[in-house]
Coordinates of C-alpha atoms and ligand atoms in Angstrom, one line a residue:
M1 CA 66.8 62.7 -18.1
T2 CA 64.0 60.0 -18.2
A3 CA 63.8 57.1 -20.5
Y4 CA 61.6 59.4 -22.7
D5 CA 64.3 61.7 -23.3
N6 CA 66.7 59.8 -25.2
D7 CA 66.7 60.0 -29.0
I8 CA 67.4 56.3 -30.1
W9 CA 64.8 53.9 -29.4
V10 CA 64.8 50.2 -29.8
Y11 CA 62.1 47.6 -29.8
L12 CA 62.9 44.5 -27.5
E13 CA 61.3 41.6 -29.4
S14 CA 60.6 39.3 -26.1
A15 CA 58.4 35.8 -25.6
D16 CA 58.3 33.3 -22.6
G17 CA 60.3 36.0 -20.2
A18 CA 63.5 36.5 -23.0
V19 CA 64.4 38.9 -25.1
S20 CA 65.3 37.8 -28.7
N21 CA 69.3 37.8 -29.7
V22 CA 68.9 40.3 -32.5
S23 CA 67.1 42.7 -30.1
Y24 CA 70.1 42.9 -27.9
E25 CA 72.4 42.9 -30.9
I26 CA 70.4 46.3 -32.1
L27 CA 70.7 47.6 -28.8
G28 CA 74.7 47.4 -29.3
K29 CA 74.2 49.2 -32.3
A30 CA 72.5 51.9 -31.0
R31 CA 74.9 52.3 -28.0
E32 CA 77.7 52.9 -30.7
L33 CA 75.6 55.3 -32.6
A34 CA 74.2 57.4 -29.2
G35 CA 78.0 57.8 -28.6
E36 CA 78.5 59.5 -32.0
L37 CA 75.2 61.5 -31.2
D38 CA 76.0 62.2 -27.8
T39 CA 72.5 61.1 -26.9
G40 CA 71.4 57.9 -24.9
V41 CA 69.4 54.5 -25.7
T42 CA 65.9 53.6 -24.6
A43 CA 64.7 49.9 -24.8
V44 CA 61.2 49.6 -25.1
L45 CA 59.6 46.1 -24.0
V46 CA 56.1 45.3 -24.2
G47 CA 54.3 42.8 -22.1
A48 CA 52.1 40.9 -19.6
G49 CA 53.6 41.8 -16.1
D50 CA 55.8 38.7 -14.9
D51 CA 56.8 38.0 -18.4
L52 CA 58.6 40.9 -18.0
D53 CA 60.7 40.4 -15.1
G54 CA 64.2 41.5 -14.7
L55 CA 64.3 42.2 -18.5
A56 CA 64.4 46.0 -18.0
E57 CA 67.9 45.4 -15.8
A58 CA 68.7 43.0 -18.6
A59 CA 68.4 45.9 -21.3
I60 CA 70.2 48.4 -19.5
A61 CA 73.1 45.8 -19.0
R62 CA 73.2 45.3 -22.6
G63 CA 73.4 49.2 -23.4
A64 CA 70.3 51.1 -22.7
D65 CA 70.3 54.3 -20.9
G66 CA 66.5 54.1 -20.4
V67 CA 63.4 51.4 -20.3
V68 CA 60.0 52.2 -21.3
Q69 CA 57.9 49.1 -20.1
I70 CA 54.5 48.8 -21.4
E71 CA 52.9 46.2 -19.4
H72 CA 49.4 45.1 -19.4
D73 CA 47.7 41.5 -19.1
L74 CA 46.5 41.5 -22.9
L75 CA 49.8 42.4 -23.8
D76 CA 50.9 38.9 -23.4
V77 CA 51.5 37.8 -26.9
Y78 CA 52.2 39.8 -29.9
R79 CA 49.4 40.8 -31.4
P80 CA 49.4 43.9 -33.8
E81 CA 46.0 45.5 -32.6
T82 CA 47.3 45.9 -29.1
Y83 CA 51.3 46.0 -29.5
V84 CA 51.1 48.8 -32.5
D85 CA 48.8 51.2 -30.2
A86 CA 50.5 50.6 -27.2
V87 CA 53.9 51.4 -28.6
E88 CA 52.5 54.4 -30.7
E89 CA 51.4 56.0 -27.8
A90 CA 54.9 55.7 -26.1
L91 CA 56.5 56.9 -29.5
R92 CA 54.2 60.0 -29.5
E93 CA 54.9 60.7 -25.8
G94 CA 58.5 60.2 -26.2
D95 CA 59.1 61.8 -29.8
P96 CA 62.3 60.3 -30.1
A97 CA 64.6 60.9 -33.5
M98 CA 65.1 57.0 -34.3
F99 CA 63.3 53.8 -33.7
L100 CA 64.7 50.6 -34.5
S101 CA 63.2 47.0 -34.4
P102 CA 64.6 43.5 -35.6
A103 CA 63.7 42.2 -38.9
T104 CA 61.4 39.3 -37.8
N105 CA 57.9 38.7 -38.4
D106 CA 57.0 40.6 -35.3
G107 CA 59.1 43.4 -35.4
I108 CA 58.5 43.9 -39.5
G109 CA 54.8 43.8 -38.5
L110 CA 54.8 46.6 -35.7
A111 CA 57.3 48.7 -37.2
G112 CA 55.5 48.6 -40.7
R113 CA 52.3 49.4 -38.9
L114 CA 53.9 52.3 -36.9
A115 CA 55.6 54.0 -39.7
V116 CA 52.1 54.0 -41.4
R117 CA 50.6 55.7 -37.8
L118 CA 53.2 57.9 -37.6
H119 CA 53.7 59.1 -41.1
A120 CA 57.6 58.2 -40.4
G121 CA 60.0 56.7 -43.1
L122 CA 60.9 53.1 -42.7
N123 CA 63.9 51.7 -44.0
A124 CA 63.5 47.7 -44.0
D125 CA 65.7 45.4 -43.5
V126 CA 68.9 47.0 -42.9
V127 CA 72.4 45.4 -42.8
R128 CA 74.2 48.8 -41.7
L129 CA 73.6 51.7 -39.5
E130 CA 75.6 55.1 -39.5
V131 CA 74.8 58.5 -38.8
D132 CA 75.4 61.1 -41.5
D133 CA 76.8 64.8 -41.2
D134 CA 73.6 66.4 -39.7
G135 CA 72.8 63.6 -37.2
S136 CA 70.3 61.6 -39.5
L137 CA 70.4 58.0 -39.3
V138 CA 71.4 56.1 -42.6
G139 CA 70.7 52.3 -43.2
G140 CA 72.4 49.9 -45.7
V141 CA 70.0 48.0 -47.5
P142 CA 71.1 44.9 -49.6
A143 CA 69.7 44.9 -53.3
F144 CA 70.3 43.3 -56.5
A145 CA 71.0 40.2 -54.2
G146 CA 73.3 41.6 -52.4
G147 CA 75.1 43.0 -55.3
I148 CA 74.7 46.9 -53.9
L149 CA 74.2 48.2 -50.9
A150 CA 72.1 51.1 -51.1
M151 CA 72.5 53.4 -48.4
V152 CA 69.1 55.0 -47.5
K153 CA 68.0 57.6 -45.3
A154 CA 64.5 57.5 -43.9
K155 CA 62.5 61.1 -43.5
G156 CA 60.4 62.0 -40.9
R157 CA 60.4 61.6 -37.1
P158 CA 61.2 59.1 -36.1
Q159 CA 63.5 57.7 -38.4
M160 CA 62.8 54.1 -38.6
S161 CA 64.7 51.0 -39.3
T162 CA 64.1 47.2 -39.3
V163 CA 67.2 45.3 -38.6
R164 CA 68.2 42.1 -40.1
P165 CA 69.5 39.4 -37.3
G166 CA 73.3 38.6 -37.1
V167 CA 74.5 41.7 -38.7
F168 CA 75.5 43.3 -35.5
T169 CA 77.3 42.4 -32.0
A170 CA 75.2 42.2 -29.0
L171 CA 77.3 43.9 -25.9
E172 CA 78.4 41.6 -23.1
P173 CA 76.3 42.3 -20.1
D174 CA 77.4 45.1 -17.7
D175 CA 75.6 44.6 -14.5
S176 CA 76.9 47.6 -13.4
R177 CA 75.5 50.0 -15.6
E178 CA 72.2 52.0 -14.3
G179 CA 69.2 53.4 -16.2
D180 CA 65.6 54.8 -15.6
L181 CA 63.0 52.6 -15.9
A182 CA 59.4 54.1 -16.8
V183 CA 56.5 51.5 -16.8
R184 CA 53.2 52.6 -19.0
E185 CA 50.0 50.5 -18.5
P186 CA 48.1 51.2 -21.7
D187 CA 44.1 51.4 -21.5
L188 CA 43.4 48.5 -23.2
S189 CA 40.1 46.4 -23.2
A190 CA 39.1 42.4 -24.6
D191 CA 37.3 44.5 -27.1
D192 CA 40.5 45.9 -29.0
I193 CA 41.4 42.1 -29.6
L194 CA 40.6 40.5 -33.0
T195 CA 42.5 37.9 -32.9
E196 CA 42.5 34.6 -30.3
V197 CA 45.7 32.7 -29.8
L198 CA 44.8 29.1 -29.4
D199 CA 48.3 27.3 -29.2
R200 CA 51.6 28.4 -29.6
E201 CA 54.4 26.4 -31.3
V202 CA 57.9 27.2 -30.7
G203 CA 59.8 26.0 -34.2
E204 CA 63.6 24.8 -33.8
T205 CA 65.5 27.8 -33.0
V206 CA 69.1 27.9 -34.8
D207 CA 71.6 30.7 -33.8
L208 CA 73.3 30.6 -37.6
P209 CA 74.8 34.2 -37.3
G210 CA 76.5 33.2 -33.9
A211 CA 77.9 29.7 -35.1
D212 CA 81.8 29.4 -35.2
V213 CA 81.7 26.5 -37.6
V214 CA 78.8 25.8 -40.1
V215 CA 78.6 22.8 -42.4
C216 CA 76.2 24.4 -45.8
A217 CA 74.4 21.8 -47.2
G218 CA 73.0 22.4 -51.2
R219 CA 71.4 20.3 -53.8
G220 CA 74.3 18.3 -54.4
F221 CA 73.2 16.3 -51.3
D222 CA 70.4 15.1 -53.6
G223 CA 67.9 14.8 -50.5
D224 CA 69.5 13.1 -48.3
L225 CA 71.1 14.8 -45.5
E226 CA 72.6 12.2 -43.5
L227 CA 76.4 13.0 -44.1
A228 CA 75.8 16.5 -43.7
R229 CA 74.4 16.3 -40.4
E230 CA 77.3 13.7 -39.8
L231 CA 80.0 16.2 -40.2
T232 CA 78.1 18.6 -38.5
E233 CA 77.5 16.6 -35.5
A234 CA 81.5 15.2 -35.7
L235 CA 82.6 19.1 -35.7
D236 CA 80.4 20.5 -33.4
A237 CA 79.0 22.4 -36.1
T238 CA 75.7 24.1 -37.3
L239 CA 73.9 23.1 -40.1
G240 CA 72.8 25.8 -42.6
V241 CA 71.2 25.1 -45.9
T242 CA 70.5 26.7 -49.2
R243 CA 67.0 27.7 -50.0
P244 CA 65.8 25.0 -52.4
L245 CA 66.4 22.8 -49.3
C246 CA 64.2 24.8 -47.0
D247 CA 61.7 25.4 -50.0
E248 CA 61.4 21.3 -50.3
G249 CA 60.5 21.4 -46.7
L250 CA 63.7 19.2 -46.0
V251 CA 64.9 21.5 -43.5
S252 CA 63.0 24.6 -41.5
R253 CA 64.0 28.0 -42.6
E254 CA 65.8 29.1 -39.4
R255 CA 69.0 27.3 -41.2
Q256 CA 68.6 29.0 -44.3
I257 CA 71.8 30.8 -45.2
G258 CA 71.8 33.5 -48.2
S259 CA 70.0 37.2 -48.8
T260 CA 66.6 35.9 -47.7
G261 CA 68.0 33.9 -44.9
Y262 CA 70.9 34.4 -42.6
S263 CA 74.1 36.0 -42.7
L264 CA 77.4 33.9 -41.5
Q265 CA 79.6 35.5 -38.9
A266 CA 81.5 32.2 -38.9
D267 CA 85.5 31.0 -38.7
V268 CA 84.8 28.6 -41.1
A269 CA 82.0 27.4 -43.4
I270 CA 81.9 24.1 -45.3
C271 CA 79.8 24.5 -48.4
A272 CA 79.1 21.0 -50.1
G273 CA 77.2 20.9 -53.0
I274 CA 76.4 24.1 -53.3
S275 CA 76.5 26.3 -57.0
G276 CA 77.1 29.6 -55.4
S277 CA 74.2 31.8 -56.4
V278 CA 74.5 35.3 -55.3
Y279 CA 71.6 34.7 -53.6
F280 CA 73.3 32.4 -51.2
T281 CA 76.7 33.7 -51.6
S282 CA 75.9 36.9 -49.8
G283 CA 75.6 35.4 -46.6
L284 CA 79.5 34.4 -46.6
D285 CA 80.7 37.8 -46.9
D286 CA 81.9 37.8 -43.2
V287 CA 83.0 34.3 -42.9
D288 CA 87.0 34.0 -42.2
T289 CA 87.6 31.0 -44.2
V290 CA 85.2 29.2 -46.7
I291 CA 85.6 25.6 -48.0
A292 CA 84.0 24.5 -51.2
V293 CA 83.4 20.6 -52.2
N294 CA 81.7 20.4 -55.9
T295 CA 81.9 18.4 -58.8
D296 CA 82.0 21.1 -61.4
P297 CA 85.3 23.3 -61.0
E298 CA 83.2 25.9 -63.0
E299 CA 80.8 26.5 -60.1
P300 CA 81.1 30.2 -58.6
I301 CA 81.2 28.9 -55.0
F302 CA 85.0 28.3 -56.0
D303 CA 85.1 32.0 -56.5
H304 CA 83.9 32.6 -52.7
A305 CA 86.2 29.9 -51.4
D306 CA 89.6 30.1 -49.8
Y307 CA 90.0 25.9 -49.9
C308 CA 88.5 24.6 -53.5
I309 CA 88.0 20.7 -53.1
E310 CA 86.8 19.5 -57.0
G311 CA 84.9 16.0 -56.3
D312 CA 82.0 14.2 -55.2
L313 CA 80.7 15.1 -51.8
F314 CA 79.8 11.4 -51.2
E315 CA 83.3 10.5 -51.6
V316 CA 85.2 13.3 -50.4
L317 CA 83.2 13.8 -47.0
P318 CA 83.3 10.3 -45.5
P319 CA 87.4 10.3 -45.5
L320 CA 87.3 13.8 -44.2
I321 CA 85.0 12.4 -41.1
E322 CA 87.4 9.7 -40.8
Q323 CA 90.6 11.4 -40.9
L324 CA 89.2 14.2 -38.5
E325 CA 88.2 10.9 -36.1
A326 CA 91.9 9.5 -36.7
E327 CA 93.6 12.5 -35.9
G328 CA 91.7 12.7 -32.4
V329 CA 89.4 15.7 -33.5
I330 CA 86.7 14.3 -33.2
S331 CA 85.5 10.9 -31.2
A332 CA 84.2 8.0 -33.0
Ligands
FAD1 C1 65.1 36.4 -55.0 C2 65.5 35.3 -54.7 C3 66.1 35.2 -53.5 C4 66.8 33.9 -53.1 N1 67.4 33.7 -52.1 C5 68.2 32.8 -51.7 C6 69.0 32.8 -50.5 O1 68.5 33.6 -49.4 N2 69.7 31.6 -49.8 C7 69.8 30.8 -51.0 O2 70.9 29.5 -50.9 N3 69.5 30.7 -52.5 C8 68.5 31.5 -52.8 N4 67.8 31.6 -54.0 C9 67.9 30.7 -54.8 C10 69.3 30.7 -55.4 O3 69.1 31.8 -56.3 C11 69.8 29.2 -56.1 O4 68.7 29.3 -56.8 C12 70.3 28.8 -54.7 O5 70.9 28.9 -54.1 C13 71.0 27.1 -55.5 O6 70.7 26.1 -54.6 P1 72.1 25.1 -54.3 O7 73.1 25.9 -54.7 O8 71.8 24.0 -53.3 O9 71.5 24.4 -55.9 P2 72.2 23.8 -57.0 O10 72.2 25.6 -57.6 O11 71.3 23.4 -57.8 O12 73.7 23.5 -56.8 C14 73.6 22.4 -56.7 C15 75.3 22.2 -56.7 O13 75.6 20.5 -56.6 C16 76.6 20.2 -57.2 N5 76.6 19.1 -56.6 C17 76.0 18.0 -57.4 N6 76.1 16.5 -57.0 C18 77.0 16.9 -56.4 C19 78.0 16.1 -55.7 N7 77.7 14.6 -55.7 N8 79.3 16.6 -55.0 C20 79.6 17.8 -55.1 N9 78.9 18.5 -55.4 C21 77.4 18.3 -56.3 C22 76.3 21.0 -58.6 O14 77.7 20.9 -59.4 C23 76.2 22.2 -58.3 O15 76.9 23.3 -58.4 C24 66.6 33.1 -54.4 C25 66.2 33.1 -55.3 C26 65.6 34.1 -55.6 C27 65.2 34.4 -57.0

């Protein structure tokens, strides 16, 4: 068996020598599906030589049986014009049954273009993956603001899906695992490049799906998030917000919860000043305990909460923080 022989291929998105969490999450899920199908998983790594050091071993430790590593100096950053050619060539050679990619900006761009090139069906932004009786890949796509989950089977070969971050769990690395490495050096020339990357700014990185405790803030804060940040810090939690706060530029998109943001898998989410639109609450489905604070007891957020506090957040939260301090849960 070589890395080309496995039926499930997963594109591992990497930058600056590190693979994104969502890539490992997908790899973990692919490992499970491969077990059901009695096949193997191949990780696809793309980049410039040195940036890929150690990533193939890490991919194997995280569940890959083989790695197709595509390297070239001109693959130093994601550019559609080089990455799509390079991955397409590898896919044509390996002809896998399934190809999974993160539903991130670059992952979506890559998968969409590959689907067109390969005339393959692409299931976008799935939150569930399973195989049916005939071994086909079926993906769950939320529709109507998460009100329904449409189970969609993509046609063609490979069956392709982009997968939403935070819905699957990455495997713990197992360094005893072994796998096959196939290195490819595509024939690229500087003339292939239509874009020049002048600068690369890494924005705020927040792991909302991985957070245990999340303070969720909404428009009820009236644009002043100081109290939300104070509570977040006090609880050693992560701050998440509703979409309007991102739209208004108060907080980066990385912190948006909901159907067009991130889904939480937290133990506890404290939702203050949030009405509870389905677009938001679809991101709470996997939270163990939801605590809601709202002045209006009729708001739908209370239907999703385990503990409902009717009151003004500017009055409810300060004594809560004081109480936590008094009980030594947090330091003053
Ligand atoms: C296609 C589409 C996708 C969307 N995707 C998302 C998404 O992913 N995530 C998302 O969040 N939204 C999303 N939205 C927007 C969504 O529909 C809601 O508009 C948004 O979630 C509302 O945010 P909010 O609860 O902060 O604000 P509001 O709905 O304005 O609610 C504010 C709440 O604060 C309460 N409040 C006010 N003052 C206080 C106070 N002092 N103390 C306590 N409570 C107070 C009010 O009673 C009210 O319930 C989407 C919309 C569309 C159309």
